[in-house]
Amino acid sequence: MDRDDGEDLWVGDLLRYRLPTGVVVLADPRGTLVHGTGSGLWASGQILSRYLGGMPELCRDALCLEVGAGTGAVGLTVAACGARLVVLTDLEQQMPLLRRNVEENCPAGDRVRTLPLDWRMPEQRGALATWSRQWTLVVGSDVGYDPDLLPPLL
């Protein structure tokens, strides 16, 4: 795990990725911690992370919400680029992997938070109400894979 050459490495049953910003995320392709779409690092998340990492001025001092965070790669990249606050959201079942990645990258946890969110559930969307008009950056990658999920998100 000390290698810094950008290669992917297995850490037990988890696959380790080092992103260009230095963020390290673990994915769970074998479904050891979590199951579902949020267990992998998809190409769209890698591309968005690379884009945002190359444009840190978009992230600096941002109040950022990431929907469908999965591994948290995109939101953790925003945090690494100087965001004031990043809230990473996903389904409750994805939280173990997401929280582990936050702990690995932000041990103090003061600027990055996790929050279970199934945006189909109005009561869970309500948990974000205190911030709803404050977000300066909202990100999500590969959240439109199921057309039925889009109306409640929008």
mmCIF file of C-alpha atoms in Angstrom:
data_model
loop_
_atom_site.group_PDB
_atom_site.id
_atom_site.type_symbol
_atom_site.label_atom_id
_atom_site.label_comp_id
_atom_site.label_asym_id
_atom_site.label_seq_id
_atom_site.Cartn_x
_atom_site.Cartn_y
_atom_site.Cartn_z
ATOM 1 C CA MET A 1 0.000 0.000 0.000
ATOM 2 C CA ASP A 2 3.001 2.294 0.206
ATOM 3 C CA ARG A 3 3.501 2.249 -3.543
ATOM 4 C CA ASP A 4 2.983 5.621 -5.138
ATOM 5 C CA ASP A 5 3.156 4.702 -8.801
ATOM 6 C CA GLY A 6 -0.567 4.898 -9.449
ATOM 7 C CA GLU A 7 -0.953 1.151 -9.935
ATOM 8 C CA ASP A 8 -4.034 -0.567 -8.634
ATOM 9 C CA LEU A 9 -3.409 -2.939 -5.742
ATOM 10 C CA TRP A 10 -5.512 -5.417 -3.851
ATOM 11 C CA VAL A 11 -5.949 -4.748 -0.142
ATOM 12 C CA GLY A 12 -7.556 -7.947 1.075
ATOM 13 C CA ASP A 13 -10.720 -8.243 -1.003
ATOM 14 C CA LEU A 14 -10.737 -4.541 -1.881
ATOM 15 C CA LEU A 15 -9.142 -2.924 -4.922
ATOM 16 C CA ARG A 16 -7.139 0.244 -4.255
ATOM 17 C CA TYR A 17 -7.059 3.119 -6.751
ATOM 18 C CA ARG A 18 -4.839 6.191 -6.500
ATOM 19 C CA LEU A 19 -6.385 9.138 -8.321
ATOM 20 C CA PRO A 20 -4.292 11.928 -9.893
ATOM 21 C CA THR A 21 -5.065 14.271 -6.966
ATOM 22 C CA GLY A 22 -3.538 11.772 -4.539
ATOM 23 C CA VAL A 23 -6.919 10.609 -3.273
ATOM 24 C CA VAL A 24 -6.911 6.866 -2.619
ATOM 25 C CA VAL A 25 -10.193 4.984 -2.837
ATOM 26 C CA LEU A 26 -11.025 1.371 -2.230
ATOM 27 C CA ALA A 27 -13.544 -0.388 -4.453
ATOM 28 C CA ASP A 28 -15.298 -3.641 -3.634
ATOM 29 C CA PRO A 29 -15.682 -5.571 -6.897
ATOM 30 C CA ARG A 30 -16.187 -8.862 -5.005
ATOM 31 C CA GLY A 31 -18.969 -7.488 -2.812
ATOM 32 C CA THR A 32 -17.212 -8.116 0.500
ATOM 33 C CA LEU A 33 -18.381 -4.923 2.267
ATOM 34 C CA VAL A 34 -21.158 -3.718 -0.016
ATOM 35 C CA HIS A 35 -23.164 -4.902 -2.996
ATOM 36 C CA GLY A 36 -24.545 -2.951 -5.886
ATOM 37 C CA THR A 37 -23.452 -0.247 -8.252
ATOM 38 C CA GLY A 38 -21.719 1.812 -5.550
ATOM 39 C CA SER A 39 -19.100 -0.837 -4.877
ATOM 40 C CA GLY A 40 -17.007 -0.087 -7.973
ATOM 41 C CA LEU A 41 -15.086 2.836 -9.363
ATOM 42 C CA TRP A 42 -16.784 3.407 -12.700
ATOM 43 C CA ALA A 43 -15.126 5.095 -15.674
ATOM 44 C CA SER A 44 -17.450 8.102 -15.378
ATOM 45 C CA GLY A 45 -16.320 8.679 -11.781
ATOM 46 C CA GLN A 46 -12.685 8.418 -12.804
ATOM 47 C CA ILE A 47 -13.192 10.885 -15.651
ATOM 48 C CA LEU A 48 -15.112 13.388 -13.510
ATOM 49 C CA SER A 49 -12.483 13.097 -10.756
ATOM 50 C CA ARG A 50 -9.707 13.761 -13.259
ATOM 51 C CA TYR A 51 -11.607 16.743 -14.710
ATOM 52 C CA LEU A 52 -12.291 18.326 -11.320
ATOM 53 C CA GLY A 53 -8.736 17.626 -10.166
ATOM 54 C CA GLY A 54 -7.495 19.555 -13.193
ATOM 55 C CA MET A 55 -9.827 22.484 -12.470
ATOM 56 C CA PRO A 56 -9.331 23.081 -8.726
ATOM 57 C CA GLU A 57 -10.779 26.591 -8.974
ATOM 58 C CA LEU A 58 -14.209 24.955 -9.464
ATOM 59 C CA CYS A 59 -13.848 23.213 -6.105
ATOM 60 C CA ARG A 60 -11.977 25.712 -3.954
ATOM 61 C CA ASP A 61 -14.153 26.881 -1.030
ATOM 62 C CA ALA A 62 -17.150 25.003 -2.464
ATOM 63 C CA LEU A 63 -20.044 23.667 -0.453
ATOM 64 C CA CYS A 64 -20.429 20.410 -2.358
ATOM 65 C CA LEU A 65 -23.104 17.731 -2.422
ATOM 66 C CA GLU A 66 -22.329 14.438 -4.138
ATOM 67 C CA VAL A 67 -25.346 12.265 -4.928
ATOM 68 C CA GLY A 68 -24.842 8.562 -5.540
ATOM 69 C CA ALA A 69 -21.286 8.841 -4.216
ATOM 70 C CA GLY A 70 -20.469 5.114 -4.268
ATOM 71 C CA THR A 71 -16.770 4.976 -3.385
ATOM 72 C CA GLY A 72 -16.685 8.754 -2.896
ATOM 73 C CA ALA A 73 -13.978 9.286 -5.514
ATOM 74 C CA VAL A 74 -15.540 12.417 -7.002
ATOM 75 C CA GLY A 75 -16.422 14.102 -3.705
ATOM 76 C CA LEU A 76 -13.067 13.234 -2.158
ATOM 77 C CA THR A 77 -11.392 14.805 -5.188
ATOM 78 C CA VAL A 78 -13.451 17.968 -4.612
ATOM 79 C CA ALA A 79 -12.305 17.948 -0.972
ATOM 80 C CA ALA A 80 -8.663 17.468 -2.008
ATOM 81 C CA CYS A 81 -9.013 20.521 -4.252
ATOM 82 C CA GLY A 82 -9.956 22.737 -1.319
ATOM 83 C CA ALA A 83 -13.715 22.529 -0.820
ATOM 84 C CA ARG A 84 -14.977 24.015 2.416
ATOM 85 C CA LEU A 85 -17.483 21.165 2.944
ATOM 86 C CA VAL A 86 -18.345 18.013 1.008
ATOM 87 C CA VAL A 87 -21.372 15.873 1.853
ATOM 88 C CA LEU A 88 -21.231 12.438 0.233
ATOM 89 C CA THR A 89 -24.580 10.674 -0.103
ATOM 90 C CA ASP A 90 -25.632 7.208 -1.174
ATOM 91 C CA LEU A 91 -27.882 4.386 -0.073
ATOM 92 C CA GLU A 92 -27.456 3.095 3.478
ATOM 93 C CA GLN A 93 -26.064 -0.196 2.140
ATOM 94 C CA GLN A 94 -23.143 1.691 0.522
ATOM 95 C CA MET A 95 -22.101 3.508 3.709
ATOM 96 C CA PRO A 96 -19.467 1.011 5.000
ATOM 97 C CA LEU A 97 -17.240 1.418 1.926
ATOM 98 C CA LEU A 98 -17.932 5.141 1.571
ATOM 99 C CA ARG A 99 -17.118 5.820 5.225
ATOM 100 C CA ARG A 100 -13.940 3.763 5.008
ATOM 101 C CA ASN A 101 -12.751 5.825 2.037
ATOM 102 C CA VAL A 102 -13.524 9.052 3.887
ATOM 103 C CA GLU A 103 -11.581 7.834 6.938
ATOM 104 C CA GLU A 104 -8.603 6.883 4.734
ATOM 105 C CA ASN A 105 -8.462 10.305 3.072
ATOM 106 C CA CYS A 106 -9.813 12.694 5.714
ATOM 107 C CA PRO A 107 -8.995 11.326 9.161
ATOM 108 C CA ALA A 108 -10.224 14.455 10.940
ATOM 109 C CA GLY A 109 -13.508 14.256 9.033
ATOM 110 C CA ASP A 110 -14.287 17.922 9.553
ATOM 111 C CA ARG A 111 -14.732 18.888 5.897
ATOM 112 C CA VAL A 112 -16.170 15.640 4.522
ATOM 113 C CA ARG A 113 -19.343 14.044 5.808
ATOM 114 C CA THR A 114 -21.372 11.027 4.759
ATOM 115 C CA LEU A 115 -25.130 10.871 4.793
ATOM 116 C CA PRO A 116 -27.397 7.979 3.790
ATOM 117 C CA LEU A 117 -29.720 9.165 1.049
ATOM 118 C CA ASP A 118 -32.248 7.320 -1.051
ATOM 119 C CA TRP A 119 -33.532 10.257 -3.066
ATOM 120 C CA ARG A 120 -36.747 8.330 -3.788
ATOM 121 C CA MET A 121 -37.630 8.784 -0.089
ATOM 122 C CA PRO A 122 -38.939 12.294 0.721
ATOM 123 C CA GLU A 123 -38.020 11.998 4.416
ATOM 124 C CA GLN A 124 -34.379 11.322 3.505
ATOM 125 C CA ARG A 125 -34.296 14.212 1.044
ATOM 126 C CA GLY A 126 -35.562 16.363 3.916
ATOM 127 C CA ALA A 127 -32.309 15.708 5.801
ATOM 128 C CA LEU A 128 -30.581 17.924 3.232
ATOM 129 C CA ALA A 129 -33.065 20.786 3.561
ATOM 130 C CA THR A 130 -30.864 22.887 5.845
ATOM 131 C CA TRP A 131 -28.251 23.098 3.097
ATOM 132 C CA SER A 132 -30.503 23.107 0.043
ATOM 133 C CA ARG A 133 -29.907 26.725 -0.962
ATOM 134 C CA GLN A 134 -26.265 26.778 0.064
ATOM 135 C CA TRP A 135 -24.707 24.236 -2.313
ATOM 136 C CA THR A 136 -22.278 25.865 -4.699
ATOM 137 C CA LEU A 137 -21.399 22.573 -6.391
ATOM 138 C CA VAL A 138 -23.531 19.458 -6.867
ATOM 139 C CA VAL A 139 -21.875 16.432 -8.462
ATOM 140 C CA GLY A 140 -22.838 12.902 -9.377
ATOM 141 C CA SER A 141 -21.484 10.414 -11.856
ATOM 142 C CA ASP A 142 -23.391 7.545 -13.416
ATOM 143 C CA VAL A 143 -26.545 8.399 -11.479
ATOM 144 C CA GLY A 144 -28.762 8.267 -14.575
ATOM 145 C CA TYR A 145 -28.285 4.584 -15.405
ATOM 146 C CA ASP A 146 -31.943 3.852 -14.511
ATOM 147 C CA PRO A 147 -34.445 6.326 -16.000
ATOM 148 C CA ASP A 148 -36.906 5.607 -13.166
ATOM 149 C CA LEU A 149 -34.458 7.137 -10.677
ATOM 150 C CA LEU A 150 -34.243 10.511 -12.417
ATOM 151 C CA PRO A 151 -37.620 12.169 -11.615
ATOM 152 C CA PRO A 152 -37.193 12.050 -7.810
ATOM 153 C CA LEU A 153 -33.577 13.195 -8.133
ATOM 154 C CA LEU A 154 -34.471 16.225 -10.199
#
